[in-house]
GROMACS .gro file of C-alpha atoms in nm:
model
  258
    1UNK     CA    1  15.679   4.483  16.432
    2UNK     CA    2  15.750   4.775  16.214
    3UNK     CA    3  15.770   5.139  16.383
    4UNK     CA    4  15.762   5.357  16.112
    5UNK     CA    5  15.481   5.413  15.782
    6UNK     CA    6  15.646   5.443  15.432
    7UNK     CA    7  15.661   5.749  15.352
    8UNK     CA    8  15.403   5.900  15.130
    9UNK     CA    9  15.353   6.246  14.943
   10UNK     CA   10  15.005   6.394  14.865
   11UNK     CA   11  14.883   6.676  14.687
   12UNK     CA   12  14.610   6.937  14.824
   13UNK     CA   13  14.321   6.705  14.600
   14UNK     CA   14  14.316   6.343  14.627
   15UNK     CA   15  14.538   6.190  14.373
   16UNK     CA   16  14.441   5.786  14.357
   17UNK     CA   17  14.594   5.748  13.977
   18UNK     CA   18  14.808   5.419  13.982
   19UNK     CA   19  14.910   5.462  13.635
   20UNK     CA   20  15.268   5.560  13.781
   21UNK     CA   21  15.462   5.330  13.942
   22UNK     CA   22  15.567   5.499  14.201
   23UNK     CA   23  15.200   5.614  14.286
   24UNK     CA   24  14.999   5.362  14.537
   25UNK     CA   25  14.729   5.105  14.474
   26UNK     CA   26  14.459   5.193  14.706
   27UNK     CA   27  14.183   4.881  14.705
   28UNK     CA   28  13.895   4.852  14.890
   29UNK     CA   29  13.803   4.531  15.088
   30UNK     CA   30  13.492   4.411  15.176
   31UNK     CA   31  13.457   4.147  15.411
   32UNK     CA   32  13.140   3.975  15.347
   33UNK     CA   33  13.180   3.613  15.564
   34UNK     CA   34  12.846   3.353  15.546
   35UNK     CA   35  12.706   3.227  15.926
   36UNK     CA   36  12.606   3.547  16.125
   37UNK     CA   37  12.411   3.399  16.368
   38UNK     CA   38  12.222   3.718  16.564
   39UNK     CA   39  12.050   3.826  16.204
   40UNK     CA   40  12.057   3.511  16.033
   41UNK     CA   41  12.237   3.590  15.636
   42UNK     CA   42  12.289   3.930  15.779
   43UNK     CA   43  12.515   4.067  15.500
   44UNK     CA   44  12.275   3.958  15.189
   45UNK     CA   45  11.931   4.068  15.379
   46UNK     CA   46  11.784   4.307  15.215
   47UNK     CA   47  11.774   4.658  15.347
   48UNK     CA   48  11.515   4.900  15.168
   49UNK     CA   49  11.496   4.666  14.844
   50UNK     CA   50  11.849   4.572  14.818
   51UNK     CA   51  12.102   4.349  14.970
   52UNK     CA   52  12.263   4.511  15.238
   53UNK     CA   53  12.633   4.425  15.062
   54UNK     CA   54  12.490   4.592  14.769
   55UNK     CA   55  12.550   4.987  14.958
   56UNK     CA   56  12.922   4.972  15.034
   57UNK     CA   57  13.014   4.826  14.694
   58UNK     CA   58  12.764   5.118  14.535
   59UNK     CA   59  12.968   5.378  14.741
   60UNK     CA   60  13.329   5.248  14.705
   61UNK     CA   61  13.259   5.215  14.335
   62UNK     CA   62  13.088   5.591  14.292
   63UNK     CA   63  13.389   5.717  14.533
   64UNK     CA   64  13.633   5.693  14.233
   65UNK     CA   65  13.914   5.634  14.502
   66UNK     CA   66  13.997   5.258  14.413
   67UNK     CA   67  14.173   5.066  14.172
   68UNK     CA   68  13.927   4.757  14.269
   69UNK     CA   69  13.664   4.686  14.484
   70UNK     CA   70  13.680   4.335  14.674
   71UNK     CA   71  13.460   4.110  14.863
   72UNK     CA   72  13.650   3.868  15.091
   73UNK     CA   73  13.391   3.603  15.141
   74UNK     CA   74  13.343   3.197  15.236
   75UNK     CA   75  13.068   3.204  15.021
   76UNK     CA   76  12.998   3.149  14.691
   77UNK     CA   77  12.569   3.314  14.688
   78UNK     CA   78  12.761   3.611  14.864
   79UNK     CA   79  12.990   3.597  14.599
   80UNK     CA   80  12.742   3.610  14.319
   81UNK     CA   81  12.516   3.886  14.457
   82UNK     CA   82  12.839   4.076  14.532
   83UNK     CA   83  12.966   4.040  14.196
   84UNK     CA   84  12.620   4.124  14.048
   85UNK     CA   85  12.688   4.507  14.199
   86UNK     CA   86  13.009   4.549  14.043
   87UNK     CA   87  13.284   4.402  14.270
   88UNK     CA   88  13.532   4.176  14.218
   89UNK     CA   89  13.603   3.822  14.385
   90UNK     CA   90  13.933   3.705  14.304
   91UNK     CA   91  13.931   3.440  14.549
   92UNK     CA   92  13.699   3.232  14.865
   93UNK     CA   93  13.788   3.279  15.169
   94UNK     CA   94  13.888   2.998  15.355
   95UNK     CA   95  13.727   2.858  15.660
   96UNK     CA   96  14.019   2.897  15.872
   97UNK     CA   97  13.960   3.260  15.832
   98UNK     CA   98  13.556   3.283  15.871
   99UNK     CA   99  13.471   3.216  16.213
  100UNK     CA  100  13.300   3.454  16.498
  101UNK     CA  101  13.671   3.509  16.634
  102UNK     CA  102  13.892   3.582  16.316
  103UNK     CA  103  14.005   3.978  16.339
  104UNK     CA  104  13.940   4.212  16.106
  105UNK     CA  105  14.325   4.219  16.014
  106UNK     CA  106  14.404   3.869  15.947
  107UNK     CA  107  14.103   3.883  15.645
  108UNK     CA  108  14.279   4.213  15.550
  109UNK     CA  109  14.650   4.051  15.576
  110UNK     CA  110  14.530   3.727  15.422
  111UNK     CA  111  14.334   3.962  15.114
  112UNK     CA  112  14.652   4.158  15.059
  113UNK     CA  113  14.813   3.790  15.065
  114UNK     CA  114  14.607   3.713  14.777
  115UNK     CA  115  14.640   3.996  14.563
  116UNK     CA  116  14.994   4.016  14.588
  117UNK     CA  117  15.008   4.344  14.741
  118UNK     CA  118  15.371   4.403  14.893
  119UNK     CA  119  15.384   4.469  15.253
  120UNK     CA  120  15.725   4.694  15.173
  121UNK     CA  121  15.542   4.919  14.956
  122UNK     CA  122  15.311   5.213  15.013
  123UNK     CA  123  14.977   5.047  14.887
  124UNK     CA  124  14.659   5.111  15.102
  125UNK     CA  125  14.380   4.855  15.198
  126UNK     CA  126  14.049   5.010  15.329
  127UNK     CA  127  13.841   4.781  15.515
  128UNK     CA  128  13.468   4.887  15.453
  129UNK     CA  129  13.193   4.656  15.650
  130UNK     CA  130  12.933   4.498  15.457
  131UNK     CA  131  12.665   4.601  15.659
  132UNK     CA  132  12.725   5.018  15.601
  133UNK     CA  133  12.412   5.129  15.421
  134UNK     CA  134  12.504   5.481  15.552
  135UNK     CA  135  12.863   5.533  15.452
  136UNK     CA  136  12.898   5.839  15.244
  137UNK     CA  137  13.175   5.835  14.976
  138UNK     CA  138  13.277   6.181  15.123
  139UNK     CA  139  13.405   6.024  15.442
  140UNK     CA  140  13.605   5.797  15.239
  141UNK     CA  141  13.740   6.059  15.091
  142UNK     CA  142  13.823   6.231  15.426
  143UNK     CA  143  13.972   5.901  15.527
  144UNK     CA  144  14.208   5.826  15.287
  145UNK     CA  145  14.303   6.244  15.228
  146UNK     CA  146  14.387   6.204  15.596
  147UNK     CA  147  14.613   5.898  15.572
  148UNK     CA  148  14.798   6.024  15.280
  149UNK     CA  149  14.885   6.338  15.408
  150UNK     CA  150  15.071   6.206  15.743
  151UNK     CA  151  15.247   5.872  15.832
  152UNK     CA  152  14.999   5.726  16.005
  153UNK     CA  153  14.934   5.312  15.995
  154UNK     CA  154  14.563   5.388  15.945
  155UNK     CA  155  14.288   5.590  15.919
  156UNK     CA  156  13.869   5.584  16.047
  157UNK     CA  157  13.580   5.657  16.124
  158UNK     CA  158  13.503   5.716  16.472
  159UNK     CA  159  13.161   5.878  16.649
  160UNK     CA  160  13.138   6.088  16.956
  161UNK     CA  161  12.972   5.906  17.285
  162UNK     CA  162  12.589   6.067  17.258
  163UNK     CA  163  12.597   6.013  17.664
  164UNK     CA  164  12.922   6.058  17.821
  165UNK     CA  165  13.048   5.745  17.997
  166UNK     CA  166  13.251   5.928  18.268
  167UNK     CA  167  12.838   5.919  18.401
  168UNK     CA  168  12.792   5.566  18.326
  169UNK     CA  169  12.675   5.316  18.635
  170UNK     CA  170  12.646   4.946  18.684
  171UNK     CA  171  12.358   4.817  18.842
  172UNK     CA  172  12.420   4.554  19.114
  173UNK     CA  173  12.130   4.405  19.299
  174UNK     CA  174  11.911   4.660  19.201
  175UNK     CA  175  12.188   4.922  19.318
  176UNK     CA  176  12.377   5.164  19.108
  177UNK     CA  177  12.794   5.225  19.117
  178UNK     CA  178  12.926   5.505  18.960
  179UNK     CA  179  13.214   5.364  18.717
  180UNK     CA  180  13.372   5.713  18.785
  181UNK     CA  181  13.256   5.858  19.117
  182UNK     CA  182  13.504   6.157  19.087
  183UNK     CA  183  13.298   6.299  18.779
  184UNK     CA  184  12.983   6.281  19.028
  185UNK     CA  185  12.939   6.657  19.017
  186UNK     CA  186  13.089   6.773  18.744
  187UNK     CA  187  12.851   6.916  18.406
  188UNK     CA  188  12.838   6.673  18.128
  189UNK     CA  189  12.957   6.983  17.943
  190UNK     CA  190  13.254   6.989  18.142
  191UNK     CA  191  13.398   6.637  18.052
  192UNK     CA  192  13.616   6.504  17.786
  193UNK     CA  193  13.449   6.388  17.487
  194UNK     CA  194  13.471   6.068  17.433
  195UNK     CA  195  13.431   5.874  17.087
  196UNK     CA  196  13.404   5.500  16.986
  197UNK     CA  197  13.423   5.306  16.633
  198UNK     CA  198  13.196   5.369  16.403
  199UNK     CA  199  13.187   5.030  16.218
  200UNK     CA  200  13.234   5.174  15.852
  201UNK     CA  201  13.563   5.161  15.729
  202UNK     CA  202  13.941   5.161  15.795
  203UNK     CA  203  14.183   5.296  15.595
  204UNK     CA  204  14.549   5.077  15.671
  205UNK     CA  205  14.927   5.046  15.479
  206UNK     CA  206  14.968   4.681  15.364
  207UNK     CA  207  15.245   4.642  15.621
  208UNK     CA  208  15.009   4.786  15.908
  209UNK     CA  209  14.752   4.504  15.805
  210UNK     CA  210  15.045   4.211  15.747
  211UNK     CA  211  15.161   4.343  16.099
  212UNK     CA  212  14.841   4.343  16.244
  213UNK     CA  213  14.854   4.684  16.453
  214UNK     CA  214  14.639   4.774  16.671
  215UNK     CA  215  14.351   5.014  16.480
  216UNK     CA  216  14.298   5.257  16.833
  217UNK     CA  217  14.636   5.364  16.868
  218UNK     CA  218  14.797   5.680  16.843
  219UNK     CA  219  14.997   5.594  16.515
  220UNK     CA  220  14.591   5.628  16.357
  221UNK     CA  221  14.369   5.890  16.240
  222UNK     CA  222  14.060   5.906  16.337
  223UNK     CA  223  13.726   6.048  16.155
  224UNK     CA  224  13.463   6.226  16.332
  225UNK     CA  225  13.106   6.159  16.136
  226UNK     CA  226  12.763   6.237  16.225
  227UNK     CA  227  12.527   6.025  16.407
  228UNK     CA  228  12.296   6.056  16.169
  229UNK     CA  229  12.506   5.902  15.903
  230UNK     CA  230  12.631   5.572  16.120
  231UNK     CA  231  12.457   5.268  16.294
  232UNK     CA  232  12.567   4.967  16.384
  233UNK     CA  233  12.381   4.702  16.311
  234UNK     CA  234  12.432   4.411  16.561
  235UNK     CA  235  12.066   4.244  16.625
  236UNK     CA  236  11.750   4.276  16.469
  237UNK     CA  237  11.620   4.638  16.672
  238UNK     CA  238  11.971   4.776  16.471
  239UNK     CA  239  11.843   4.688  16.191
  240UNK     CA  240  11.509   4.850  16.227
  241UNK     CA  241  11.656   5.149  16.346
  242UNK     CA  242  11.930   5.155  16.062
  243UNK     CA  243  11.660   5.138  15.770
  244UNK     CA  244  11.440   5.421  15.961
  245UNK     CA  245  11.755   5.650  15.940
  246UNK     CA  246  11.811   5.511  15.597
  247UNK     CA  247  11.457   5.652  15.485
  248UNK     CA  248  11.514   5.955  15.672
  249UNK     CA  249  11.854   6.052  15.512
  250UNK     CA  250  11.673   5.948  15.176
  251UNK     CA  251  11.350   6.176  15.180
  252UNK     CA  252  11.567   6.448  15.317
  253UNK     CA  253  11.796   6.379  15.047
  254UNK     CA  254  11.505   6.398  14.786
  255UNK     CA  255  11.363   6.711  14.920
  256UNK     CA  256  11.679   6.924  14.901
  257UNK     CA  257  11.688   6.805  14.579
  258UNK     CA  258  11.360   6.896  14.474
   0.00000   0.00000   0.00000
């Protein structure tokens, strides 16, 4: 497994021109698989009148960060509506690569595969989830201004725990055990903060994908967003609860406007 990142220089402003050759291709991949069994054609449902594919591609294509925007997919009516918003689909995925179980960075090591991206060079692949209706293109922009000014393998977004777990119980038998008895009397105030994945996107070198490091590591940088601004959207209440923030972000948007 590599150690060390290829070294990369950055100016103050982001500086994604790949006219040079010596200048890196930074491509966004969306992986977009068919058979999502909790919400049934999950990443084409739509989400306040649109496909929910349709808001990543939107934002990595108004970002202005990427050479290309790509949908990974098994599917060929993913492919189309995908394509119908502006990104590209070079290739199918295959169905070796689709299942429940397949990580994240064997579709990103198998995309860069594909697109003949070199694993020695200093070319960046960012991950963004299909089902981000949220994601702003400024925390792309964070993201990638964060990876390209430091070695790091990748870079992410990541949200603060709104309830601490050093509090957290199990319930057994009706009982409750403290996972972390010695926090018992301390102020929430007073522990760590703790943060989790936010499920939007991931910044990673080519060879960090080929050599499929681990994302939560210390060789990554991490993105602090607002709650407001990221849901994940696992069953059917996420989804609710996703396009309730969605139309709260939008009339707020609308009225600052106004």
């Amino acid at each position: 497994m590599r150690t060390t990142a290829p070294h990369i220089t950055s100016n103050t402003a982001l500086n994604t021109d790949t006219s040079h050759t010596s200048a890196p291709k930074i491509i966004a991949l969306i992986p977009a698989r068919s058979g999502s069994k909790r919400i049934p054609r999950k990443n084409i449902k739509p989400f306040c009148g649109k496909p929910i594919i349709a808001y990543p591609i939107t934002t990595a294509l108004e970002s202005k960060l990427f050479s290309r925007v790509i949908v990974s997919t098994d599917s060929q009516h993913i492919a189309d509506i995908a394509q119908s918003y502006g990104a590209e689909i070079p290739f199918l995925r295959p169905s070796s690569l689709s299942d429940d179980f397949t990580p994240t960075a064997a579709v990103a090591a198998h995309a860069a595969q594909e697109l003949g991206l070199d694993s020695s060079s200093s070319d960046v692949l960012c991950v963004i989830y299909p089902t981000t209706p949220l994601l702003q293109a400024s925390f792309l922009a964070q993201g990638l201004q964060a990876l390209l000014d430091s070695s790091a393998a990748y870079s992410f977004g990541a949200l603060e725990y709104s309830y601490n777990p050093y509090r957290s119980f199990v319930i057994d038998e009706g009982s409750p055990t403290m996972l972390f008895p010695e926090h018992y009397h301390k102020r929430s105030q007073d522990l760590p903060r703790i943060y989790h994945d936010a499920g939007q996107f991931y910044f990673g070198r080519v060879w960090a994908w080929h050599d499929e490091l681990a994302i939560f590591a210390p060789h990554s940088r991490p993105i602090v967003l607002p709650h407001s601004l990221a849901h994940d959207i696992d069953t059917l209440e996420d989804w609710n609860l996703a396009e309730l923030k969605f139309r709260a972000f939008m009339d707020s948007s609308s009225a600052t406007l106004s």
